[in-house]
Amino acid sequence: MSAAFDTSFFPESFTTFPTRLHKNEHRIAARCDAVVEKFRRLAPTKNPLSYGAGPHGVFYAFLFPEGETEKTLLCAELIESAWLYDDVIEALPHEEAALTHATVKQMFMVGLQEASSDPGSRPHKPSITDIFQDIASRMMALDPKGTPWVLGTQVQYWGEHDSSKDSFYHIEDYVRYRILNIGFRIMVSAMQWCLDIYLSDEETTLSEAFYTSAARVVVLTNDYWSRNKEKDEVTDRVRNAIPVVMHQYSMNEADASIFVKGMIVDAEQKTRALGLQLDKQSDTLNSFVHGIFLMLGGGAFWSSTCPRYNNV
């Protein structure tokens, strides 16, 4: 399903995890382009830009390189739609954003209950929530067993996202909050869905420490690379590790960035150690661990080169 991607020619990338690219990257990229065009029609004044675009491949082709193609296409569509939507409402005041998230959460709950119905048959006023139209039914047609779980994870995210107006002044408090807020569960559930990996209750318990450690990598990596984009945004809720470190340790931004970079390297080492212990427990856990390794490596490389976070 994928080919190894040599990151040694990209000094900006410092991830220690492997990077691979889905063999149907061109199809995944085309699906994301279609999502952006649909969003432009729904929100013509917003000028949306692709979340997943990258000079060396689209985000989801790096994130789920071994995924079954049709499932990977749908996961790319779902997540790209969600991020485009988030970019619009994150500029809203906190209370208004929370109400909008509640509306989207309800929409997904209805989608779970009526995933086999035709949402186009219900007349309604067009809105940006239509970006998610019929995704649930198409996912259910492909995999009725796993889809409710994946969509349930998305629903849970909408309920928790930006659920706190608190400011954070200690990095560990911030990371614990951000693990829930960043949508890591969405990425992991999508990875498992694309690869048909379903853990037993016992395997889920065994993997908790590894999962949390991997989430820490994602939080810190995302914040490290997204800081330049986010620091000039006008919002009442800045969510980034670098300013938290600046405040906690009285550092300037350059030093705090280096500090967070060191935290990423440390978190990657701990995650790798936990994963290499866990993958011996069962074949399913082996697939789970290495699926996350590829997700971490691909996501980190993409973040280091993508136009969303970098001046390219």
mmCIF file of C-alpha atoms in Angstrom, residues 148-299:
data_model
loop_
_atom_site.group_PDB
_atom_site.id
_atom_site.type_symbol
_atom_site.label_atom_id
_atom_site.label_comp_id
_atom_site.label_asym_id
_atom_site.label_seq_id
_atom_site.Cartn_x
_atom_site.Cartn_y
_atom_site.Cartn_z
ATOM 1 C CA PRO A 148 -20.252 3.707 14.413
ATOM 2 C CA TRP A 149 -17.110 3.593 16.539
ATOM 3 C CA VAL A 150 -15.190 5.992 14.286
ATOM 4 C CA LEU A 151 -18.091 8.434 14.063
ATOM 5 C CA GLY A 152 -18.687 8.091 17.793
ATOM 6 C CA THR A 153 -15.106 9.201 18.362
ATOM 7 C CA GLN A 154 -15.755 12.236 16.171
ATOM 8 C CA VAL A 155 -18.921 13.044 18.128
ATOM 9 C CA GLN A 156 -17.007 12.796 21.397
ATOM 10 C CA TYR A 157 -14.410 15.210 20.047
ATOM 11 C CA TRP A 158 -17.009 17.831 19.207
ATOM 12 C CA GLY A 159 -18.278 17.614 22.777
ATOM 13 C CA GLU A 160 -14.834 18.125 24.292
ATOM 14 C CA HIS A 161 -13.145 20.473 21.820
ATOM 15 C CA ASP A 162 -12.502 23.912 23.319
ATOM 16 C CA SER A 163 -14.538 22.879 26.354
ATOM 17 C CA SER A 164 -12.275 24.919 28.647
ATOM 18 C CA LYS A 165 -11.746 28.670 28.746
ATOM 19 C CA ASP A 166 -8.893 28.279 31.236
ATOM 20 C CA SER A 167 -5.417 29.629 30.617
ATOM 21 C CA PHE A 168 -2.486 27.308 31.267
ATOM 22 C CA TYR A 169 0.743 28.300 33.011
ATOM 23 C CA HIS A 170 2.402 24.899 33.520
ATOM 24 C CA ILE A 171 3.356 22.732 30.575
ATOM 25 C CA GLU A 172 2.260 19.403 32.057
ATOM 26 C CA ASP A 173 -1.207 20.759 32.894
ATOM 27 C CA TYR A 174 -1.435 22.095 29.358
ATOM 28 C CA VAL A 175 -0.339 18.834 27.704
ATOM 29 C CA ARG A 176 -2.878 16.804 29.701
ATOM 30 C CA TYR A 177 -5.626 19.136 28.516
ATOM 31 C CA ARG A 178 -4.388 19.274 24.935
ATOM 32 C CA ILE A 179 -4.254 15.488 24.565
ATOM 33 C CA LEU A 180 -8.056 15.538 24.798
ATOM 34 C CA ASN A 181 -8.433 18.713 22.769
ATOM 35 C CA ILE A 182 -6.236 18.021 19.755
ATOM 36 C CA GLY A 183 -8.305 15.213 18.264
ATOM 37 C CA PHE A 184 -5.704 12.464 18.629
ATOM 38 C CA ARG A 185 -8.445 9.893 19.187
ATOM 39 C CA ILE A 186 -9.919 10.792 15.818
ATOM 40 C CA MET A 187 -6.616 10.109 14.089
ATOM 41 C CA VAL A 188 -6.058 6.829 15.925
ATOM 42 C CA SER A 189 -9.592 5.570 15.327
ATOM 43 C CA ALA A 190 -9.269 6.487 11.638
ATOM 44 C CA MET A 191 -5.941 4.662 11.429
ATOM 45 C CA GLN A 192 -7.476 1.577 13.031
ATOM 46 C CA TRP A 193 -10.497 1.759 10.725
ATOM 47 C CA CYS A 194 -8.301 2.059 7.628
ATOM 48 C CA LEU A 195 -6.257 -0.979 8.728
ATOM 49 C CA ASP A 196 -9.095 -3.048 10.259
ATOM 50 C CA ILE A 197 -7.414 -3.022 13.676
ATOM 51 C CA TYR A 198 -9.803 -3.508 16.576
ATOM 52 C CA LEU A 199 -8.402 -3.986 20.073
ATOM 53 C CA SER A 200 -9.969 -6.158 22.739
ATOM 54 C CA ASP A 201 -10.689 -4.632 26.143
ATOM 55 C CA GLU A 202 -7.543 -6.283 27.467
ATOM 56 C CA GLU A 203 -5.429 -4.960 24.588
ATOM 57 C CA THR A 204 -6.877 -1.481 25.071
ATOM 58 C CA THR A 205 -5.844 -1.549 28.725
ATOM 59 C CA LEU A 206 -2.372 -2.826 27.868
ATOM 60 C CA SER A 207 -1.878 -0.034 25.327
ATOM 61 C CA GLU A 208 -2.927 2.896 27.543
ATOM 62 C CA ALA A 209 0.573 4.093 28.464
ATOM 63 C CA PHE A 210 1.763 3.810 24.854
ATOM 64 C CA TYR A 211 -1.320 5.623 23.573
ATOM 65 C CA THR A 212 -0.881 8.503 26.022
ATOM 66 C CA SER A 213 2.808 8.802 25.189
ATOM 67 C CA ALA A 214 2.047 8.897 21.453
ATOM 68 C CA ALA A 215 -0.585 11.574 22.056
ATOM 69 C CA ARG A 216 2.042 13.655 23.849
ATOM 70 C CA VAL A 217 4.247 13.440 20.751
ATOM 71 C CA VAL A 218 1.392 14.676 18.560
ATOM 72 C CA VAL A 219 0.514 17.573 20.874
ATOM 73 C CA LEU A 220 4.065 18.870 21.117
ATOM 74 C CA THR A 221 4.863 18.290 17.432
ATOM 75 C CA ASN A 222 1.734 20.093 16.298
ATOM 76 C CA ASP A 223 2.393 23.037 18.592
ATOM 77 C CA TYR A 224 6.054 23.292 17.583
ATOM 78 C CA TRP A 225 5.279 23.540 13.879
ATOM 79 C CA SER A 226 2.007 25.495 14.064
ATOM 80 C CA ARG A 227 3.317 28.286 16.308
ATOM 81 C CA ASN A 228 4.245 30.652 13.461
ATOM 82 C CA LYS A 229 0.754 30.354 12.007
ATOM 83 C CA GLU A 230 -1.084 30.730 15.302
ATOM 84 C CA LYS A 231 0.821 33.444 17.151
ATOM 85 C CA ASP A 232 -0.639 36.313 15.128
ATOM 86 C CA GLU A 233 -4.224 35.028 15.168
ATOM 87 C CA VAL A 234 -6.825 37.066 17.037
ATOM 88 C CA THR A 235 -8.524 34.688 19.475
ATOM 89 C CA ASP A 236 -9.512 34.536 23.135
ATOM 90 C CA ARG A 237 -7.945 31.101 23.614
ATOM 91 C CA VAL A 238 -4.354 30.557 22.485
ATOM 92 C CA ARG A 239 -3.534 26.850 22.685
ATOM 93 C CA ASN A 240 0.181 26.239 22.171
ATOM 94 C CA ALA A 241 2.964 24.756 24.279
ATOM 95 C CA ILE A 242 5.556 27.395 23.390
ATOM 96 C CA PRO A 243 3.903 30.382 25.138
ATOM 97 C CA VAL A 244 3.153 28.135 28.126
ATOM 98 C CA VAL A 245 6.870 27.299 28.415
ATOM 99 C CA MET A 246 7.752 30.978 27.921
ATOM 100 C CA HIS A 247 5.567 31.905 30.883
ATOM 101 C CA GLN A 248 6.517 29.001 33.150
ATOM 102 C CA TYR A 249 10.281 29.343 32.716
ATOM 103 C CA SER A 250 10.557 33.063 31.817
ATOM 104 C CA MET A 251 12.055 32.234 28.420
ATOM 105 C CA ASN A 252 12.053 34.146 25.178
ATOM 106 C CA GLU A 253 10.277 32.512 22.250
ATOM 107 C CA ALA A 254 13.416 31.186 20.550
ATOM 108 C CA ASP A 255 14.577 29.408 23.693
ATOM 109 C CA ALA A 256 11.096 28.092 24.434
ATOM 110 C CA SER A 257 10.919 26.639 20.909
ATOM 111 C CA ILE A 258 14.178 24.763 21.488
ATOM 112 C CA PHE A 259 12.847 23.562 24.844
ATOM 113 C CA VAL A 260 9.681 22.178 23.207
ATOM 114 C CA LYS A 261 11.770 20.568 20.462
ATOM 115 C CA GLY A 262 13.709 18.732 23.164
ATOM 116 C CA MET A 263 10.440 17.635 24.745
ATOM 117 C CA ILE A 264 9.409 16.144 21.391
ATOM 118 C CA VAL A 265 12.623 14.135 21.063
ATOM 119 C CA ASP A 266 12.214 12.866 24.625
ATOM 120 C CA ALA A 267 8.560 11.958 24.038
ATOM 121 C CA GLU A 268 9.409 10.104 20.811
ATOM 122 C CA GLN A 269 12.063 8.031 22.580
ATOM 123 C CA LYS A 270 9.674 7.073 25.375
ATOM 124 C CA THR A 271 6.906 6.253 22.910
ATOM 125 C CA ARG A 272 9.186 4.038 20.846
ATOM 126 C CA ALA A 273 10.336 2.151 23.968
ATOM 127 C CA LEU A 274 6.760 1.571 25.122
ATOM 128 C CA GLY A 275 5.690 0.497 21.638
ATOM 129 C CA LEU A 276 8.488 -2.016 21.215
ATOM 130 C CA GLN A 277 7.468 -3.627 24.499
ATOM 131 C CA LEU A 278 3.786 -3.633 23.586
ATOM 132 C CA ASP A 279 4.061 -5.024 20.064
ATOM 133 C CA LYS A 280 5.197 -8.404 21.379
ATOM 134 C CA GLN A 281 1.913 -8.967 23.235
ATOM 135 C CA SER A 282 -0.229 -9.933 20.211
ATOM 136 C CA ASP A 283 -0.401 -9.653 16.427
ATOM 137 C CA THR A 284 -3.153 -7.050 16.757
ATOM 138 C CA LEU A 285 -1.070 -4.914 19.098
ATOM 139 C CA ASN A 286 1.896 -5.271 16.751
ATOM 140 C CA SER A 287 -0.211 -3.825 13.923
ATOM 141 C CA PHE A 288 -1.557 -1.102 16.221
ATOM 142 C CA VAL A 289 1.884 -0.020 17.417
ATOM 143 C CA HIS A 290 3.419 0.144 13.968
ATOM 144 C CA GLY A 291 0.351 1.910 12.574
ATOM 145 C CA ILE A 292 0.866 4.619 15.193
ATOM 146 C CA PHE A 293 4.616 4.741 14.521
ATOM 147 C CA LEU A 294 3.871 5.472 10.853
ATOM 148 C CA MET A 295 1.216 8.000 11.818
ATOM 149 C CA LEU A 296 3.650 9.849 14.086
ATOM 150 C CA GLY A 297 6.471 9.830 11.550
ATOM 151 C CA GLY A 298 4.302 10.845 8.624
ATOM 152 C CA GLY A 299 2.498 13.560 10.537
#
